[in-house]
Amino acid sequence: MGKLDGKVALITGAGQGIGQGIALALAREGAAIAVAGRTESKLHGTCERLTELGARSEPVVCDVSRRADIASAVERTVDVFGGVDILVNNANDCTPGPILSVIDEEYERSFATGPLATLRMMQSCHPHMVSRGGGVIVNLVTSAAVRWDASNYGAYGSIKEGMRSLTRSAACEWGRDGIRVLSVAPHAKSPALARWMERNPDEAAEFVAGIPLGRVGDAETDIGRAVVFLVSDDAGYLTGATIPLDGGQSRWG
């Protein structure tokens, strides 16, 4: 038996990278997975891998910047699986860069796919979690927001910190509803990070050298397995916290 037998998880940005890693890890513990994201072909790719594990899954095309897409994704998940027990807000379109390079339209898109999408998704899932006696929400943020040198992370960090604030507030407001809400700040070799490391080998080497554990995390075994613990009953008394899954690179406090 798995830790998550009978549970239903809705994961955004699950067509690749960290979202896919979390989906695989949760599925190995028995969860059914609604695989949400913008690119249908990537969603089917993740679903094929989940099927190989013997897990139930459903591809759900969703642009989290659109309120209607979020409502539709939650409705589809409930229709297919009967409810939602776990929500992972992973999708976010935000690129690091210097403050002077930030363009209004890009920042507005980052906000729409970050804090605003997180808020809407949590609000949409709340009644379904309440009807099942509770649930767990995990919002993916970043340790870049608390780096000693925050250069090039101003816009990116501010978006993720908005999500972290929503996490804390929802944890306080919804605890009596049986809903736990957590933030995870991961470092994992997503496709975007892999491309950056290939283009910037010297900076990448310096980046890895600054990680006490000496490596970038694996999306499934390092990030996904930790999320399994967080959404399971083993972590049933933990809420409102930010869990740094960054190999010790950043200090929180």
PDB file of C-alpha atoms in Angstrom:
ATOM      1  CA  MET A   1       0.000   0.000   0.000  1.00  0.00           C
ATOM      2  CA  GLY A   2       1.126   3.542  -0.780  1.00  0.00           C
ATOM      3  CA  LYS A   3       1.062   6.585   1.476  1.00  0.00           C
ATOM      4  CA  LEU A   4      -1.373   8.313  -0.903  1.00  0.00           C
ATOM      5  CA  ASP A   5      -3.743   5.518  -1.901  1.00  0.00           C
ATOM      6  CA  GLY A   6      -7.142   6.942  -2.798  1.00  0.00           C
ATOM      7  CA  LYS A   7      -5.891  10.530  -3.008  1.00  0.00           C
ATOM      8  CA  VAL A   8      -6.352  12.827  -6.016  1.00  0.00           C
ATOM      9  CA  ALA A   9      -3.682  15.386  -6.899  1.00  0.00           C
ATOM     10  CA  LEU A  10      -3.996  18.318  -9.293  1.00  0.00           C
ATOM     11  CA  ILE A  11      -0.532  19.487 -10.374  1.00  0.00           C
ATOM     12  CA  THR A  12       0.044  22.498 -12.624  1.00  0.00           C
ATOM     13  CA  GLY A  13       3.011  22.630 -14.959  1.00  0.00           C
ATOM     14  CA  ALA A  14       3.197  18.835 -14.763  1.00  0.00           C
ATOM     15  CA  GLY A  15       4.160  18.251 -18.384  1.00  0.00           C
ATOM     16  CA  GLN A  16       7.871  18.477 -17.597  1.00  0.00           C
ATOM     17  CA  GLY A  17      10.514  19.312 -15.010  1.00  0.00           C
ATOM     18  CA  ILE A  18       9.671  19.655 -11.351  1.00  0.00           C
ATOM     19  CA  GLY A  19       5.928  19.316 -11.911  1.00  0.00           C
ATOM     20  CA  GLN A  20       6.446  16.037 -13.716  1.00  0.00           C
ATOM     21  CA  GLY A  21       8.835  14.827 -11.021  1.00  0.00           C
ATOM     22  CA  ILE A  22       6.265  15.544  -8.324  1.00  0.00           C
ATOM     23  CA  ALA A  23       3.571  13.789 -10.359  1.00  0.00           C
ATOM     24  CA  LEU A  24       5.705  10.657 -10.697  1.00  0.00           C
ATOM     25  CA  ALA A  25       6.589  10.607  -7.010  1.00  0.00           C
ATOM     26  CA  LEU A  26       2.984  11.035  -5.866  1.00  0.00           C
ATOM     27  CA  ALA A  27       1.783   8.407  -8.335  1.00  0.00           C
ATOM     28  CA  ARG A  28       4.292   5.855  -7.005  1.00  0.00           C
ATOM     29  CA  GLU A  29       2.550   6.236  -3.629  1.00  0.00           C
ATOM     30  CA  GLY A  30      -0.903   5.591  -5.068  1.00  0.00           C
ATOM     31  CA  ALA A  31      -2.266   9.035  -5.949  1.00  0.00           C
ATOM     32  CA  ALA A  32      -4.341   9.661  -9.055  1.00  0.00           C
ATOM     33  CA  ILE A  33      -2.947  12.651 -10.957  1.00  0.00           C
ATOM     34  CA  ALA A  34      -4.610  15.450 -12.927  1.00  0.00           C
ATOM     35  CA  VAL A  35      -1.702  16.553 -15.124  1.00  0.00           C
ATOM     36  CA  ALA A  36      -2.295  20.233 -15.913  1.00  0.00           C
ATOM     37  CA  GLY A  37      -0.365  22.510 -18.246  1.00  0.00           C
ATOM     38  CA  ARG A  38      -0.468  24.522 -21.459  1.00  0.00           C
ATOM     39  CA  THR A  39       1.126  22.069 -23.919  1.00  0.00           C
ATOM     40  CA  GLU A  40      -1.078  19.038 -24.541  1.00  0.00           C
ATOM     41  CA  SER A  41       1.669  16.870 -26.036  1.00  0.00           C
ATOM     42  CA  LYS A  42       3.784  17.259 -22.879  1.00  0.00           C
ATOM     43  CA  LEU A  43       0.799  16.374 -20.702  1.00  0.00           C
ATOM     44  CA  HIS A  44       0.262  13.160 -22.631  1.00  0.00           C
ATOM     45  CA  GLY A  45       3.954  12.364 -22.252  1.00  0.00           C
ATOM     46  CA  THR A  46       3.674  12.600 -18.467  1.00  0.00           C
ATOM     47  CA  CYS A  47       0.447  10.596 -18.471  1.00  0.00           C
ATOM     48  CA  GLU A  48       2.149   7.831 -20.444  1.00  0.00           C
ATOM     49  CA  ARG A  49       4.845   7.596 -17.796  1.00  0.00           C
ATOM     50  CA  LEU A  50       2.216   7.529 -15.058  1.00  0.00           C
ATOM     51  CA  THR A  51       0.329   4.771 -16.849  1.00  0.00           C
ATOM     52  CA  GLU A  52       3.533   2.724 -16.919  1.00  0.00           C
ATOM     53  CA  LEU A  53       3.557   3.008 -13.120  1.00  0.00           C
ATOM     54  CA  GLY A  54      -0.007   1.719 -12.983  1.00  0.00           C
ATOM     55  CA  ALA A  55      -1.367   5.105 -11.882  1.00  0.00           C
ATOM     56  CA  ARG A  56      -4.592   6.777 -12.952  1.00  0.00           C
ATOM     57  CA  SER A  57      -4.045  10.111 -14.688  1.00  0.00           C
ATOM     58  CA  GLU A  58      -5.808  12.688 -16.827  1.00  0.00           C
ATOM     59  CA  PRO A  59      -4.283  15.384 -19.059  1.00  0.00           C
ATOM     60  CA  VAL A  60      -5.870  18.777 -18.359  1.00  0.00           C
ATOM     61  CA  VAL A  61      -4.988  21.619 -20.721  1.00  0.00           C
ATOM     62  CA  CYS A  62      -4.797  24.787 -18.636  1.00  0.00           C
ATOM     63  CA  ASP A  63      -3.201  28.214 -18.941  1.00  0.00           C
ATOM     64  CA  VAL A  64      -3.106  29.295 -15.306  1.00  0.00           C
ATOM     65  CA  SER A  65      -3.162  32.976 -16.296  1.00  0.00           C
ATOM     66  CA  ARG A  66      -6.806  32.505 -17.328  1.00  0.00           C
ATOM     67  CA  ARG A  67      -9.489  32.310 -14.672  1.00  0.00           C
ATOM     68  CA  ALA A  68     -11.760  30.242 -16.915  1.00  0.00           C
ATOM     69  CA  ASP A  69      -8.999  27.672 -17.510  1.00  0.00           C
ATOM     70  CA  ILE A  70      -8.444  27.278 -13.782  1.00  0.00           C
ATOM     71  CA  ALA A  71     -12.144  26.749 -13.116  1.00  0.00           C
ATOM     72  CA  SER A  72     -12.299  24.253 -15.966  1.00  0.00           C
ATOM     73  CA  ALA A  73      -9.218  22.361 -14.739  1.00  0.00           C
ATOM     74  CA  VAL A  74     -10.639  21.931 -11.250  1.00  0.00           C
ATOM     75  CA  GLU A  75     -14.034  20.932 -12.634  1.00  0.00           C
ATOM     76  CA  ARG A  76     -12.435  18.380 -14.962  1.00  0.00           C
ATOM     77  CA  THR A  77     -10.409  16.899 -12.092  1.00  0.00           C
ATOM     78  CA  VAL A  78     -13.513  16.523  -9.940  1.00  0.00           C
ATOM     79  CA  ASP A  79     -15.529  15.050 -12.812  1.00  0.00           C
ATOM     80  CA  VAL A  80     -12.883  12.425 -13.622  1.00  0.00           C
ATOM     81  CA  PHE A  81     -11.655  11.502 -10.148  1.00  0.00           C
ATOM     82  CA  GLY A  82     -14.475  12.563  -7.832  1.00  0.00           C
ATOM     83  CA  GLY A  83     -12.636  15.302  -5.946  1.00  0.00           C
ATOM     84  CA  VAL A  84      -9.339  17.008  -5.108  1.00  0.00           C
ATOM     85  CA  ASP A  85      -7.191  16.146  -2.086  1.00  0.00           C
ATOM     86  CA  ILE A  86      -3.838  17.626  -3.120  1.00  0.00           C
ATOM     87  CA  LEU A  87      -3.094  20.790  -5.086  1.00  0.00           C
ATOM     88  CA  VAL A  88       0.416  21.611  -6.289  1.00  0.00           C
ATOM     89  CA  ASN A  89       0.814  25.118  -7.738  1.00  0.00           C
ATOM     90  CA  ASN A  90       3.967  24.673  -9.782  1.00  0.00           C
ATOM     91  CA  ALA A  91       3.344  26.507 -13.085  1.00  0.00           C
ATOM     92  CA  ASN A  92       4.709  30.058 -13.221  1.00  0.00           C
ATOM     93  CA  ASP A  93       6.041  32.059 -16.159  1.00  0.00           C
ATOM     94  CA  CYS A  94       8.750  34.250 -14.632  1.00  0.00           C
ATOM     95  CA  THR A  95      12.337  34.795 -15.785  1.00  0.00           C
ATOM     96  CA  PRO A  96      15.129  36.177 -13.572  1.00  0.00           C
ATOM     97  CA  GLY A  97      16.945  39.284 -14.729  1.00  0.00           C
ATOM     98  CA  PRO A  98      18.163  42.755 -13.695  1.00  0.00           C
ATOM     99  CA  ILE A  99      15.626  45.251 -12.369  1.00  0.00           C
ATOM    100  CA  LEU A 100      16.262  47.640 -15.274  1.00  0.00           C
ATOM    101  CA  SER A 101      15.407  44.930 -17.792  1.00  0.00           C
ATOM    102  CA  VAL A 102      11.968  44.205 -16.326  1.00  0.00           C
ATOM    103  CA  ILE A 103       9.181  45.012 -18.793  1.00  0.00           C
ATOM    104  CA  ASP A 104       5.672  45.776 -17.561  1.00  0.00           C
ATOM    105  CA  GLU A 105       4.012  43.158 -19.746  1.00  0.00           C
ATOM    106  CA  GLU A 106       6.404  40.426 -18.646  1.00  0.00           C
ATOM    107  CA  TYR A 107       5.962  41.276 -14.984  1.00  0.00           C
ATOM    108  CA  GLU A 108       2.186  41.345 -15.356  1.00  0.00           C
ATOM    109  CA  ARG A 109       2.337  37.906 -16.987  1.00  0.00           C
ATOM    110  CA  SER A 110       4.530  36.674 -14.131  1.00  0.00           C
ATOM    111  CA  PHE A 111       2.057  37.969 -11.579  1.00  0.00           C
ATOM    112  CA  ALA A 112      -0.893  36.459 -13.455  1.00  0.00           C
ATOM    113  CA  THR A 113       0.729  33.010 -13.565  1.00  0.00           C
ATOM    114  CA  GLY A 114       2.148  33.325 -10.033  1.00  0.00           C
ATOM    115  CA  PRO A 115       0.271  34.862  -7.079  1.00  0.00           C
ATOM    116  CA  LEU A 116      -2.974  35.487  -8.967  1.00  0.00           C
ATOM    117  CA  ALA A 117      -3.104  31.966 -10.417  1.00  0.00           C
ATOM    118  CA  THR A 118      -2.207  30.501  -7.031  1.00  0.00           C
ATOM    119  CA  LEU A 119      -4.990  32.469  -5.351  1.00  0.00           C
ATOM    120  CA  ARG A 120      -7.562  31.450  -7.940  1.00  0.00           C
ATOM    121  CA  MET A 121      -6.542  27.792  -7.887  1.00  0.00           C
ATOM    122  CA  MET A 122      -6.648  27.630  -4.089  1.00  0.00           C
ATOM    123  CA  GLN A 123     -10.057  29.312  -4.012  1.00  0.00           C
ATOM    124  CA  SER A 124     -11.394  26.915  -6.645  1.00  0.00           C
ATOM    125  CA  CYS A 125     -10.112  23.800  -4.864  1.00  0.00           C
ATOM    126  CA  HIS A 126     -11.144  24.884  -1.348  1.00  0.00           C
ATOM    127  CA  PRO A 127     -14.795  23.750  -1.417  1.00  0.00           C
ATOM    128  CA  HIS A 128     -13.864  20.391  -2.923  1.00  0.00           C
ATOM    129  CA  MET A 129     -11.265  19.782  -0.238  1.00  0.00           C
ATOM    130  CA  VAL A 130     -13.703  20.784   2.494  1.00  0.00           C
ATOM    131  CA  SER A 131     -16.272  18.321   1.119  1.00  0.00           C
ATOM    132  CA  ARG A 132     -13.680  15.516   1.484  1.00  0.00           C
ATOM    133  CA  GLY A 133     -12.731  16.486   5.021  1.00  0.00           C
ATOM    134  CA  GLY A 134      -9.583  18.439   4.149  1.00  0.00           C
ATOM    135  CA  GLY A 135      -6.579  18.470   1.864  1.00  0.00           C
ATOM    136  CA  VAL A 136      -3.079  19.750   1.292  1.00  0.00           C
ATOM    137  CA  ILE A 137      -1.869  22.600  -0.903  1.00  0.00           C
ATOM    138  CA  VAL A 138       1.783  22.972  -1.908  1.00  0.00           C
ATOM    139  CA  ASN A 139       2.948  26.208  -3.562  1.00  0.00           C
ATOM    140  CA  LEU A 140       6.354  26.238  -5.257  1.00  0.00           C
ATOM    141  CA  VAL A 141       8.365  29.337  -4.375  1.00  0.00           C
ATOM    142  CA  THR A 142      12.097  30.099  -4.478  1.00  0.00           C
ATOM    143  CA  SER A 143      15.092  30.386  -2.200  1.00  0.00           C
ATOM    144  CA  ALA A 144      16.391  33.078  -4.580  1.00  0.00           C
ATOM    145  CA  ALA A 145      14.189  35.520  -2.664  1.00  0.00           C
ATOM    146  CA  VAL A 146      16.367  35.125   0.444  1.00  0.00           C
ATOM    147  CA  ARG A 147      19.800  34.798  -1.172  1.00  0.00           C
ATOM    148  CA  TRP A 148      22.512  36.973   0.362  1.00  0.00           C
ATOM    149  CA  ASP A 149      22.988  38.437  -3.122  1.00  0.00           C
ATOM    150  CA  ALA A 150      19.557  39.082  -4.653  1.00  0.00           C
ATOM    151  CA  SER A 151      20.943  40.605  -7.860  1.00  0.00           C
ATOM    152  CA  ASN A 152      18.870  39.600 -10.906  1.00  0.00           C
ATOM    153  CA  TYR A 153      16.157  38.080  -8.733  1.00  0.00           C
ATOM    154  CA  GLY A 154      14.091  41.169  -7.854  1.00  0.00           C
ATOM    155  CA  ALA A 155      11.064  40.530 -10.060  1.00  0.00           C
ATOM    156  CA  TYR A 156      11.296  36.746  -9.812  1.00  0.00           C
ATOM    157  CA  GLY A 157      11.692  36.803  -6.042  1.00  0.00           C
ATOM    158  CA  SER A 158       8.855  39.262  -5.508  1.00  0.00           C
ATOM    159  CA  ILE A 159       6.452  37.069  -7.484  1.00  0.00           C
ATOM    160  CA  LYS A 160       7.383  33.992  -5.489  1.00  0.00           C
ATOM    161  CA  GLU A 161       7.242  35.863  -2.174  1.00  0.00           C
ATOM    162  CA  GLY A 162       3.668  36.845  -3.041  1.00  0.00           C
ATOM    163  CA  MET A 163       2.864  33.161  -3.328  1.00  0.00           C
ATOM    164  CA  ARG A 164       4.595  32.477  -0.024  1.00  0.00           C
ATOM    165  CA  SER A 165       2.470  35.112   1.709  1.00  0.00           C
ATOM    166  CA  LEU A 166      -0.685  33.495   0.341  1.00  0.00           C
ATOM    167  CA  THR A 167       0.556  30.185   1.717  1.00  0.00           C
ATOM    168  CA  ARG A 168       0.889  31.503   5.237  1.00  0.00           C
ATOM    169  CA  SER A 169      -2.483  33.283   5.193  1.00  0.00           C
ATOM    170  CA  ALA A 170      -4.354  30.290   3.782  1.00  0.00           C
ATOM    171  CA  ALA A 171      -2.722  28.013   6.345  1.00  0.00           C
ATOM    172  CA  CYS A 172      -4.005  30.233   9.148  1.00  0.00           C
ATOM    173  CA  GLU A 173      -7.486  30.703   7.688  1.00  0.00           C
ATOM    174  CA  TRP A 174      -8.141  27.163   6.474  1.00  0.00           C
ATOM    175  CA  GLY A 175      -6.565  25.045   9.191  1.00  0.00           C
ATOM    176  CA  ARG A 176      -9.944  24.536  10.866  1.00  0.00           C
ATOM    177  CA  ASP A 177     -11.227  23.257   7.514  1.00  0.00           C
ATOM    178  CA  GLY A 178      -8.666  20.472   7.661  1.00  0.00           C
ATOM    179  CA  ILE A 179      -6.565  22.043   4.899  1.00  0.00           C
ATOM    180  CA  ARG A 180      -2.797  22.316   5.295  1.00  0.00           C
ATOM    181  CA  VAL A 181      -0.909  24.788   3.096  1.00  0.00           C
ATOM    182  CA  LEU A 182       2.844  24.714   2.545  1.00  0.00           C
ATOM    183  CA  SER A 183       5.512  26.314   0.372  1.00  0.00           C
ATOM    184  CA  VAL A 184       8.418  24.428  -1.147  1.00  0.00           C
ATOM    185  CA  ALA A 185      11.514  26.242  -2.447  1.00  0.00           C
ATOM    186  CA  PRO A 186      13.250  23.783  -4.795  1.00  0.00           C
ATOM    187  CA  HIS A 187      16.453  23.583  -6.785  1.00  0.00           C
ATOM    188  CA  ALA A 188      16.108  20.915  -9.439  1.00  0.00           C
ATOM    189  CA  LYS A 189      17.394  20.387 -12.941  1.00  0.00           C
ATOM    190  CA  SER A 190      14.322  21.499 -14.848  1.00  0.00           C
ATOM    191  CA  PRO A 191      14.570  21.966 -18.639  1.00  0.00           C
ATOM    192  CA  ALA A 192      14.944  25.723 -18.136  1.00  0.00           C
ATOM    193  CA  LEU A 193      17.768  25.325 -15.620  1.00  0.00           C
ATOM    194  CA  ALA A 194      19.469  22.712 -17.797  1.00  0.00           C
ATOM    195  CA  ARG A 195      19.439  25.126 -20.766  1.00  0.00           C
ATOM    196  CA  TRP A 196      20.839  27.924 -18.616  1.00  0.00           C
ATOM    197  CA  MET A 197      23.628  25.690 -17.315  1.00  0.00           C
ATOM    198  CA  GLU A 198      24.556  24.666 -20.852  1.00  0.00           C
ATOM    199  CA  ARG A 199      24.662  28.298 -22.035  1.00  0.00           C
ATOM    200  CA  ASN A 200      26.537  29.568 -18.975  1.00  0.00           C
ATOM    201  CA  PRO A 201      28.972  26.832 -17.878  1.00  0.00           C
ATOM    202  CA  ASP A 202      31.166  29.087 -15.731  1.00  0.00           C
ATOM    203  CA  GLU A 203      28.204  30.599 -13.867  1.00  0.00           C
ATOM    204  CA  ALA A 204      26.658  27.151 -13.556  1.00  0.00           C
ATOM    205  CA  ALA A 205      29.817  25.771 -11.972  1.00  0.00           C
ATOM    206  CA  GLU A 206      29.823  28.648  -9.484  1.00  0.00           C
ATOM    207  CA  PHE A 207      26.128  28.049  -8.802  1.00  0.00           C
ATOM    208  CA  VAL A 208      26.661  24.368  -8.018  1.00  0.00           C
ATOM    209  CA  ALA A 209      29.737  25.155  -5.941  1.00  0.00           C
ATOM    210  CA  GLY A 210      27.519  27.299  -3.705  1.00  0.00           C
ATOM    211  CA  ILE A 211      25.262  24.344  -2.858  1.00  0.00           C
ATOM    212  CA  PRO A 212      26.530  22.652   0.329  1.00  0.00           C
ATOM    213  CA  LEU A 213      25.384  19.223  -0.879  1.00  0.00           C
ATOM    214  CA  GLY A 214      27.338  19.789  -4.083  1.00  0.00           C
ATOM    215  CA  ARG A 215      24.671  19.045  -6.680  1.00  0.00           C
ATOM    216  CA  VAL A 216      21.438  20.239  -8.229  1.00  0.00           C
ATOM    217  CA  GLY A 217      18.422  18.241  -7.086  1.00  0.00           C
ATOM    218  CA  ASP A 218      16.554  15.627  -9.059  1.00  0.00           C
ATOM    219  CA  ALA A 219      12.956  16.583  -9.844  1.00  0.00           C
ATOM    220  CA  GLU A 220      11.474  13.283  -8.717  1.00  0.00           C
ATOM    221  CA  THR A 221      13.759  11.771  -6.103  1.00  0.00           C
ATOM    222  CA  ASP A 222      14.807  14.990  -4.344  1.00  0.00           C
ATOM    223  CA  ILE A 223      11.786  17.245  -4.827  1.00  0.00           C
ATOM    224  CA  GLY A 224       8.928  14.842  -5.543  1.00  0.00           C
ATOM    225  CA  ARG A 225       9.737  12.453  -2.701  1.00  0.00           C
ATOM    226  CA  ALA A 226       9.873  15.350  -0.245  1.00  0.00           C
ATOM    227  CA  VAL A 227       6.474  16.535  -1.454  1.00  0.00           C
ATOM    228  CA  VAL A 228       5.128  13.011  -0.895  1.00  0.00           C
ATOM    229  CA  PHE A 229       6.077  13.340   2.764  1.00  0.00           C
ATOM    230  CA  LEU A 230       4.599  16.839   3.047  1.00  0.00           C
ATOM    231  CA  VAL A 231       1.198  15.858   1.630  1.00  0.00           C
ATOM    232  CA  SER A 232       1.013  12.579   3.551  1.00  0.00           C
ATOM    233  CA  ASP A 233      -0.355  11.991   7.037  1.00  0.00           C
ATOM    234  CA  ASP A 234       3.248  11.745   8.253  1.00  0.00           C
ATOM    235  CA  ALA A 235       3.400  15.559   8.055  1.00  0.00           C
ATOM    236  CA  GLY A 236      -0.115  16.044   9.371  1.00  0.00           C
ATOM    237  CA  TYR A 237       0.888  18.647  11.980  1.00  0.00           C
ATOM    238  CA  LEU A 238       2.900  20.813   9.567  1.00  0.00           C
ATOM    239  CA  THR A 239       1.323  23.847   7.899  1.00  0.00           C
ATOM    240  CA  GLY A 240       2.179  27.436   6.961  1.00  0.00           C
ATOM    241  CA  ALA A 241       5.876  26.630   6.573  1.00  0.00           C
ATOM    242  CA  THR A 242       8.366  27.066   3.747  1.00  0.00           C
ATOM    243  CA  ILE A 243      10.489  23.972   3.119  1.00  0.00           C
ATOM    244  CA  PRO A 244      13.818  24.721   1.367  1.00  0.00           C
ATOM    245  CA  LEU A 245      14.725  21.859  -0.972  1.00  0.00           C
ATOM    246  CA  ASP A 246      17.862  23.544  -2.262  1.00  0.00           C
ATOM    247  CA  GLY A 247      20.704  21.445  -0.907  1.00  0.00           C
ATOM    248  CA  GLY A 248      21.317  23.987   1.836  1.00  0.00           C
ATOM    249  CA  GLN A 249      22.142  26.885  -0.488  1.00  0.00           C
ATOM    250  CA  SER A 250      19.959  29.530   1.164  1.00  0.00           C
ATOM    251  CA  ARG A 251      19.272  30.380   4.770  1.00  0.00           C
ATOM    252  CA  TRP A 252      15.689  31.092   5.827  1.00  0.00           C
ATOM    253  CA  GLY A 253      14.791  33.005   8.906  1.00  0.00           C
TER     254      GLY A 253
END
